[in-house]
Short mmCIF file of C-alpha atoms and ligand atoms in Angstrom, two decimals:
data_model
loop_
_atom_site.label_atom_id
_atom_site.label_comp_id
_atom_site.label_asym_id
_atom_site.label_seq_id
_atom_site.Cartn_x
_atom_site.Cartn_y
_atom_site.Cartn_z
CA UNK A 1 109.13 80.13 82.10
CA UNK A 2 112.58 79.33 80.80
CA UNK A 3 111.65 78.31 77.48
CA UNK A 4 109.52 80.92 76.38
CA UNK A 5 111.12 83.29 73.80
CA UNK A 6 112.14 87.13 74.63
CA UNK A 7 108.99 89.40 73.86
CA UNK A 8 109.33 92.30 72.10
CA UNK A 9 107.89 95.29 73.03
CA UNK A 10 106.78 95.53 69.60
CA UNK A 11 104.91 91.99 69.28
CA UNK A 12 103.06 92.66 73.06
CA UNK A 13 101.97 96.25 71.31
CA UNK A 14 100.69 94.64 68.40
CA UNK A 15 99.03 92.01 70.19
CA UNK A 16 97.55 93.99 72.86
CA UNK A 17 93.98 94.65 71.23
CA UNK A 18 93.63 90.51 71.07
CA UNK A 19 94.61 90.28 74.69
CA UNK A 20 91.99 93.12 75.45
CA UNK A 21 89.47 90.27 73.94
CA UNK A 22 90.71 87.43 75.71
CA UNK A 23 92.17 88.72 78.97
CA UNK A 24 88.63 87.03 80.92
CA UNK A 25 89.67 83.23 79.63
CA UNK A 26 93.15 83.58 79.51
CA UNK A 27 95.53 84.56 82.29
CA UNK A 28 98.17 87.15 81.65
CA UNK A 29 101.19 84.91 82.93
CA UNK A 30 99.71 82.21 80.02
CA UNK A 31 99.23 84.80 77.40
CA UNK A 32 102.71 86.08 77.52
CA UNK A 33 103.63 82.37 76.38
CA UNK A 34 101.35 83.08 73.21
CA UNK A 35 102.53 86.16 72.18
CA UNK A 36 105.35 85.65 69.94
CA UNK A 37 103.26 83.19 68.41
CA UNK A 38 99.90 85.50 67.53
CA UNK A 39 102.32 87.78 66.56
CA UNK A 40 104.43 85.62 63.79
CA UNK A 41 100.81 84.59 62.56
CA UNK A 42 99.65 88.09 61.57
CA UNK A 43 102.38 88.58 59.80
CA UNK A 44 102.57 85.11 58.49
CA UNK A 45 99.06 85.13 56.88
CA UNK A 46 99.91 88.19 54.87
CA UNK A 47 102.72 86.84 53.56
CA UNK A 48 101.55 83.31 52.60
CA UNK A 49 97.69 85.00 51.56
CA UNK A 50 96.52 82.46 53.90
CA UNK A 51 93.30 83.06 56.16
CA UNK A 52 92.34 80.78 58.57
CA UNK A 53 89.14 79.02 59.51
CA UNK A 54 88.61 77.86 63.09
CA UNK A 55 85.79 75.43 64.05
CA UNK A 56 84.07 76.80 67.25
CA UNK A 57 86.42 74.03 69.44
CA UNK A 58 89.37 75.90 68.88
CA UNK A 59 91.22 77.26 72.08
CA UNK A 60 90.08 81.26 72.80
CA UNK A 61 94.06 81.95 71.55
CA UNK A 62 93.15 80.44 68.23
CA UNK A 63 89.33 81.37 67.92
CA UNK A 64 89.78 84.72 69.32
CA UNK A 65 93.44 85.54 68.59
CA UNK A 66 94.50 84.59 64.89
CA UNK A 67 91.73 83.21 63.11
CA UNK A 68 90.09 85.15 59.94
CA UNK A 69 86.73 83.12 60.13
CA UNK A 70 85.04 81.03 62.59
CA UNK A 71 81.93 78.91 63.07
CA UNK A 72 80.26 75.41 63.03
CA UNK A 73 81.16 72.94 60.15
CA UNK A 74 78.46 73.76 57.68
CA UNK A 75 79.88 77.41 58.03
CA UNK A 76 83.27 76.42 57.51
CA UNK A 77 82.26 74.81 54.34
CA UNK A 78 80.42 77.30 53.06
CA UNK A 79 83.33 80.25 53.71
CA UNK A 80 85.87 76.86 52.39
CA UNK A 81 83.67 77.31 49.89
CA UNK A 82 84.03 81.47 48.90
CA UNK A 83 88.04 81.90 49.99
CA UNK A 84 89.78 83.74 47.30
CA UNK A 85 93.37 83.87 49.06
CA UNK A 86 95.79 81.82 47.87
CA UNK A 87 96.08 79.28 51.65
CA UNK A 88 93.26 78.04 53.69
CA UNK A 89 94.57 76.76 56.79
CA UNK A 90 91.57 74.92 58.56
CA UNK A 91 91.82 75.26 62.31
CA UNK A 92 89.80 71.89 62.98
CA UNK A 93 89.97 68.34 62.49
CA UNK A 94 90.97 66.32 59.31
CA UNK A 95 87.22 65.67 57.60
CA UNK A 96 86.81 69.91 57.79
CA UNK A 97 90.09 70.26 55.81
CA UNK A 98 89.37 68.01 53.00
CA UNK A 99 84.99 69.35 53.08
CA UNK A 100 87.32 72.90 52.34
CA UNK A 101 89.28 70.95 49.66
CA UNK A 102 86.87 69.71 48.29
CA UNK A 103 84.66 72.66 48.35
CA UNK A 104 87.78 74.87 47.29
CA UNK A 105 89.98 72.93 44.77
CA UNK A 106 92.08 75.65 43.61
CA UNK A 107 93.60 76.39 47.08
CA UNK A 108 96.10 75.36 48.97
CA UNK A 109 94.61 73.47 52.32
CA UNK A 110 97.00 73.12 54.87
CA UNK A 111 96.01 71.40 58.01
CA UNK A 112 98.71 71.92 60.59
CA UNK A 113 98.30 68.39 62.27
CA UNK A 114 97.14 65.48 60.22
CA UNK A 115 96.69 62.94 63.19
CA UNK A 116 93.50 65.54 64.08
CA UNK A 117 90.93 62.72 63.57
CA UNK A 118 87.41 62.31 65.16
CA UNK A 119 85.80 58.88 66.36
CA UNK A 120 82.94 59.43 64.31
CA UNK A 121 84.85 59.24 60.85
CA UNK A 122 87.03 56.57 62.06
CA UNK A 123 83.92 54.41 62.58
CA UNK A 124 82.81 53.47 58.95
CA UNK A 125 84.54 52.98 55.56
CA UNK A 126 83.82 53.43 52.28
CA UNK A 127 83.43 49.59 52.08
CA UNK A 128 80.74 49.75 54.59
CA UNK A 129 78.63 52.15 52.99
CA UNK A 130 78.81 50.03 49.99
CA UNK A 131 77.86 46.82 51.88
CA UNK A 132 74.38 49.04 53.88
CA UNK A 133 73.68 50.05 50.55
CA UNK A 134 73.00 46.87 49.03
CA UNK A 135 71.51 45.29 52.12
CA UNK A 136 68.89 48.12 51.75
CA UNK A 137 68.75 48.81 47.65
CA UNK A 138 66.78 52.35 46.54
CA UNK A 139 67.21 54.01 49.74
CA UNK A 140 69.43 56.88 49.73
CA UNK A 141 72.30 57.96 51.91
CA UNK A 142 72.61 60.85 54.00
CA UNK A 143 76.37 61.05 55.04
CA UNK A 144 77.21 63.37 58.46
CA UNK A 145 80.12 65.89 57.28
CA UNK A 146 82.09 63.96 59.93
CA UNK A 147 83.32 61.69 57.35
CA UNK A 148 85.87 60.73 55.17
CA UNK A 149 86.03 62.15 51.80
CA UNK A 150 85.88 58.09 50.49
CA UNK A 151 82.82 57.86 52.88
CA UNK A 152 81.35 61.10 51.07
CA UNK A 153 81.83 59.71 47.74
CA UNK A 154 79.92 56.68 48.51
CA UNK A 155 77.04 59.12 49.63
CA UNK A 156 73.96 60.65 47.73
CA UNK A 157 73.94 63.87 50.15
CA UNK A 158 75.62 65.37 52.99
CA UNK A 159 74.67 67.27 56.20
CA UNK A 160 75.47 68.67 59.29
CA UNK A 161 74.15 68.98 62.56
CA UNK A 162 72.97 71.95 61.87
CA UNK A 163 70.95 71.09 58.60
CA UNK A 164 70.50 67.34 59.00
CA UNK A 165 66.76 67.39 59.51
CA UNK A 166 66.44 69.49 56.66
CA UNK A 167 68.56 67.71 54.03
CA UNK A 168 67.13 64.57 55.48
CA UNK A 169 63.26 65.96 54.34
CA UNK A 170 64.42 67.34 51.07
CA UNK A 171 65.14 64.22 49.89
CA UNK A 172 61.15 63.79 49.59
CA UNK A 173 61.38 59.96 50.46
CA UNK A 174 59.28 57.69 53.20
CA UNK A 175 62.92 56.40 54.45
CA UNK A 176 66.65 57.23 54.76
CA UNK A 177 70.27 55.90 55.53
CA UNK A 178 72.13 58.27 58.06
CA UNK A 179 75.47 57.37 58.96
CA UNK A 180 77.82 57.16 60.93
CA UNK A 181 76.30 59.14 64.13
CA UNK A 182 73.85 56.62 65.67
CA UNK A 183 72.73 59.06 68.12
CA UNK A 184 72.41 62.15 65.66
CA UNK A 185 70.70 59.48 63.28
CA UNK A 186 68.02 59.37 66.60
CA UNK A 187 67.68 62.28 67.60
CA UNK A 188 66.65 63.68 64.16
CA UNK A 189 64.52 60.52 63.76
CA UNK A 190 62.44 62.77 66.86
CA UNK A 191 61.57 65.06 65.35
CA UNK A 192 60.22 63.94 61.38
CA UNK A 193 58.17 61.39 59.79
CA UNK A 194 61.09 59.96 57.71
CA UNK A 195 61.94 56.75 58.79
CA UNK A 196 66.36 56.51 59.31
CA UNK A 197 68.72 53.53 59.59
CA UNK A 198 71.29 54.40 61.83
CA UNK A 199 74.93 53.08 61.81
CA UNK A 200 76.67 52.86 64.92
CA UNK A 201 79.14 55.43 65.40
CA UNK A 202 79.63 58.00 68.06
CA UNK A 203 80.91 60.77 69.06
CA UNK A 204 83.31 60.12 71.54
CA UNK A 205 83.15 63.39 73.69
CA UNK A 206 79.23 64.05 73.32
CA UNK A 207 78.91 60.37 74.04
CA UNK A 208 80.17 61.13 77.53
CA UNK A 209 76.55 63.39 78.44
CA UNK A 210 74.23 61.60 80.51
CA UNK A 211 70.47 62.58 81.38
CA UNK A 212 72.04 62.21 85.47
CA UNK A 213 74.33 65.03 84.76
CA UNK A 214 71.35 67.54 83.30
CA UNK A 215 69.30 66.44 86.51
CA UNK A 216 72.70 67.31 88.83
CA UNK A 217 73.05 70.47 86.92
CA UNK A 218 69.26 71.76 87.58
CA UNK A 219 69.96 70.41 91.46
CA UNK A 220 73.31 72.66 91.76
CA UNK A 221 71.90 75.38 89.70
CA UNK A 222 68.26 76.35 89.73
CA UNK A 223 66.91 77.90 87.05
CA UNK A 224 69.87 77.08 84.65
CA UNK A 225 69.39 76.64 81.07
CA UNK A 226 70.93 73.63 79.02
CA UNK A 227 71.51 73.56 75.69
CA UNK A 228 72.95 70.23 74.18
CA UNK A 229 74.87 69.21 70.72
CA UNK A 230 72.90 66.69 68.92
CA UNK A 231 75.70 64.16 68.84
CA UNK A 232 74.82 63.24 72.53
CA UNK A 233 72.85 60.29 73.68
CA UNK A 234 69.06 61.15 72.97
CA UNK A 235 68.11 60.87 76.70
CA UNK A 236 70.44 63.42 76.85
CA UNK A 237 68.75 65.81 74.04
CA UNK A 238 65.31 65.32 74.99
CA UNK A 239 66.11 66.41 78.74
CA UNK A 240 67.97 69.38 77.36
CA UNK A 241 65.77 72.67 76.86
CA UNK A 242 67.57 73.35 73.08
CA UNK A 243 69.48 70.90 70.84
CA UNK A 244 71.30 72.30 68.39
CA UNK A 245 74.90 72.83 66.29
CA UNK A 246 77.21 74.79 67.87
CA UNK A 247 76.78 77.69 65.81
CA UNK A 248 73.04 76.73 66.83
CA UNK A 249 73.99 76.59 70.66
CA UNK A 250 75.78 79.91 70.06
CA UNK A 251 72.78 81.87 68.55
CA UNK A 252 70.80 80.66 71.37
CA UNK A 253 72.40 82.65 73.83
CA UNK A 254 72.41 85.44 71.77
CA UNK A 255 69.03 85.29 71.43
CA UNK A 256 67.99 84.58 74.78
CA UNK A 257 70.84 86.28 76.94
CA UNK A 258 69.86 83.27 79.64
CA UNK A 259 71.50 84.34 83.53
CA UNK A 260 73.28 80.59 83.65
CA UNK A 261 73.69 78.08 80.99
CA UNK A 262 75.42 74.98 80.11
CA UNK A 263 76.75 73.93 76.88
CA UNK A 264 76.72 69.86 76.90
CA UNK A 265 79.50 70.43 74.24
CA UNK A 266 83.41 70.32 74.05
CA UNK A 267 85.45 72.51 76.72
CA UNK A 268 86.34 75.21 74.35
CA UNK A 269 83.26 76.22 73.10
CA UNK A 270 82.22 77.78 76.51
CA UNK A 271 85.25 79.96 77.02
CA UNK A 272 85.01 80.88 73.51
CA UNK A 273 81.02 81.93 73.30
CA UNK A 274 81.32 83.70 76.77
CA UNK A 275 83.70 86.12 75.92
CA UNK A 276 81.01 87.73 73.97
CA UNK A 277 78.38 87.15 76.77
CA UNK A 278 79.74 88.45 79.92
CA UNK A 279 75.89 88.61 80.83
CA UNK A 280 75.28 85.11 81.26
CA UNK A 281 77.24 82.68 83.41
CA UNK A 282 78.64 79.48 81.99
CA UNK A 283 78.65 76.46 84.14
CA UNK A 284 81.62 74.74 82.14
CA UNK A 285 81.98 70.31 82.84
CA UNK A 286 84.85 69.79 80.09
CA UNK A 287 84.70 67.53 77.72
CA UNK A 288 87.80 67.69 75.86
CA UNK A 289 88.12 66.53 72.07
CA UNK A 290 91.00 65.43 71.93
CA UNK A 291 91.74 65.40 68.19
CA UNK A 292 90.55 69.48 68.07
CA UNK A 293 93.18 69.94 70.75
CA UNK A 294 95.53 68.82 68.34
CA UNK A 295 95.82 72.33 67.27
CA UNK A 296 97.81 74.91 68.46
CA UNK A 297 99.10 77.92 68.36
CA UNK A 298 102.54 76.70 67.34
CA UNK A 299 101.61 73.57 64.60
CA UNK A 300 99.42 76.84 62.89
CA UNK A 301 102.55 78.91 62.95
CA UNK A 302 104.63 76.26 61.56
CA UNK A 303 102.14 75.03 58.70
CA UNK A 304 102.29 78.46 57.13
CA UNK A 305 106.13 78.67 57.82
CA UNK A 306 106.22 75.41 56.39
CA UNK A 307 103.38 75.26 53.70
CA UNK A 308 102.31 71.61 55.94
CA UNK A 309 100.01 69.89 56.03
CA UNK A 310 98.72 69.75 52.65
CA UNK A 311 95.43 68.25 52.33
CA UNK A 312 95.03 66.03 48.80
CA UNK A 313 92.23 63.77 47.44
CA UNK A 314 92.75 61.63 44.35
CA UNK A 315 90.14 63.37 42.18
CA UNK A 316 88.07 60.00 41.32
CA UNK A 317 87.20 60.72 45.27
CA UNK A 318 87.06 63.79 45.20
CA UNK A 319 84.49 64.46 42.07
CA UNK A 320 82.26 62.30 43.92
CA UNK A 321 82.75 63.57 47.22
CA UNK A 322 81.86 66.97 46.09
CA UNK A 323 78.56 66.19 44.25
CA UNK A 324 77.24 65.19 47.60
CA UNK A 325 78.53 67.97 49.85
CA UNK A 326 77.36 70.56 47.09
CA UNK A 327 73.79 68.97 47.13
CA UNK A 328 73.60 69.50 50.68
CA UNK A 329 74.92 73.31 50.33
CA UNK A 330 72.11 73.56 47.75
CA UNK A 331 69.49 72.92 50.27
CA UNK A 332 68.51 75.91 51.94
P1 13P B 401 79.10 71.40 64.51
O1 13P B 401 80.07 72.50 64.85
O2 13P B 401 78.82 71.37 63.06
O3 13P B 401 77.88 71.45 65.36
O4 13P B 401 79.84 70.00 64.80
C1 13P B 401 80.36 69.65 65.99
C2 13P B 401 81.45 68.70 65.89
O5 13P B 401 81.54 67.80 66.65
C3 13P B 401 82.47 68.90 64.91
O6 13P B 401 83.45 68.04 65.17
FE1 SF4 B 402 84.71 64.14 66.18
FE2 SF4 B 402 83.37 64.44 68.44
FE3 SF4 B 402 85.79 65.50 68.25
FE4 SF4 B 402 83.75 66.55 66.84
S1 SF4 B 402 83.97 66.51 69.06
S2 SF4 B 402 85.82 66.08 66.08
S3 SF4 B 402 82.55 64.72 66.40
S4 SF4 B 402 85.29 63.29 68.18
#
């Protein structure tokens, strides 16, 4: 513990009401070694007119403890979207900071590590997109938010998991690209009558899901319910009893208040979802993302002591990028 900095009595005080919140995730000997950070935040945000927006990964000291907004990615965009303080830092990966850019072009983004990547957006450039687009002329391109804004621009429309069925219909046509998510491409091509091309990216934690691990969890666990993100396999989704975002996952067990669950989803999102459902009983594998885990407590601290990372699209990108994230926010 030699490194952690003297607490005041002061910061624990003013802390004390986010512990209360947290204390069922988060051990008391750990949260001591958060405290000084929380605290500096709070104080922080005011100063800098910053909020901050935390995907649903997030650790339960970020979700819980200093962010101003939280929720799936087409959420984040749409509060990106609304911010009128002067900072946004995004508490996610890099493709959610520029979507809040983009959405938000008056305000500062700030991003507090840029290395926060995800496999899906590494696996297809703008180049690409060109290159399925003229091997299959006419047919538009739905573009997963997991993307690069260059990938975006190249794109008639984007969605989310929690909308791409829907945007995917809207388009009123017999066929579709959907890139880069391979399995999300597949698992929406379940469930409607428009024919997708997939590309062949993947998620690299939801990737990890197989049907044998639903079948082991209904052998350990009678009765338990699973609910799965539709970036996993589609063996995976179709064994799953819900398949959703994970603001869609979330709702569920609102809804439903199920005794046992499991969330075939990244670590976090369990420890953050049952702190407001002591009721139900999370079975918890982890799958860890590690580009989300890039964030912490202390890179958040020191992008608003720092004004770093600051997120920046040349604007021949980004005008084109935005046309086909605001179509897909037009869809309702
Ligand atoms: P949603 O929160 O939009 O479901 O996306 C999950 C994800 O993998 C984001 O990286
Ligand atoms: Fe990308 Fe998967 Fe990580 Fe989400 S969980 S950021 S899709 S690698």
């Amino acid at each position: 513990m030699g490194n952690i900095p003297p607490l005041t009595a002061e910061a624990l005080r003013r802390t004390a009401a986010i512990y209360e919140r947290v204390k069922s995730v988060i051990p008391a000997m750990e949260w001591v070694t958060f405290v000084d950070d929380v605290d500096a935040l709070m104080s922080l945000k005011k100063q800098r007119n910053a909020v901050i927006l935390a995907h649903n990964y997030m650790r339960p000291e970020i979700f819980h403890g200093v962010a101003d907004f939280q929720g799936d990615s087409l959420a984040l965009a749409r509060e990106a979207a609304q911010v009128e303080a002067e900072v946004i830092v995004v508490a996610g990966v890099h493709f959610m900071a520029e979507t809040a850019k983009l959405l938000n072009p008056g305000r500062t983004v700030l991003i507090p590590d840029p290395q926060a990547g995800c496999s899906l957006a590494d696996s297809i450039t703008a180049a690409d997109v060109r290159l399925i687009r003229a091997r299959y002329p006419g047919v538009p391109v739905v573009t997963y938010v997991n993307t690069s804004a260059a990938v975006k621009a190249e794109s008639d429309i984007c969605c989310t998991s929690g909308n791409a069925r829907r945007i995917v219909e809207s388009l009123g046509v017999p066929e579709v690209i959907m890139l880069p998510d391979e399995y999300l491409a597949r698992n929406v091509a379940r469930e409607t009558a428009v024919k997708i091309i997939a590309w062949h990216g993947h998620c690299e934690v939801h990737e990890r899901f197989s049907a044998d691990d639903i079948t082991r969890f209904r052998q350990q666990h009678p009765g338990i319910v699973v609910l799965a993100h539709p970036e996993c396999p589609p063996d995976v989704a179709a064994a799953a009893d819900y398949t959703g975002s994970t603001a869609g996952m979330i709702d569920w067990v609102g809804v439903n208040k199920p005794a046992q669950v499991v969330l075939l989803t990244e670590c976090s999102m369990s420890d953050n979802v049952a702190i407001n459902h002591p009721e139900t009983h999370f079975i918890r594998p982890c799958q860890l993302c590690p580009h989300m885990k890039r964030i912490t407590l202390a890179n958040l601290r020191s992008a608003l002591e720092e004004m770093r990372h600051e997120v920046t699209i040349p604007a021949d990108i980004a005008e084109r990028a935005r046309r086909a994230v605001e179509r897909m926010l037009a869809v309702h």
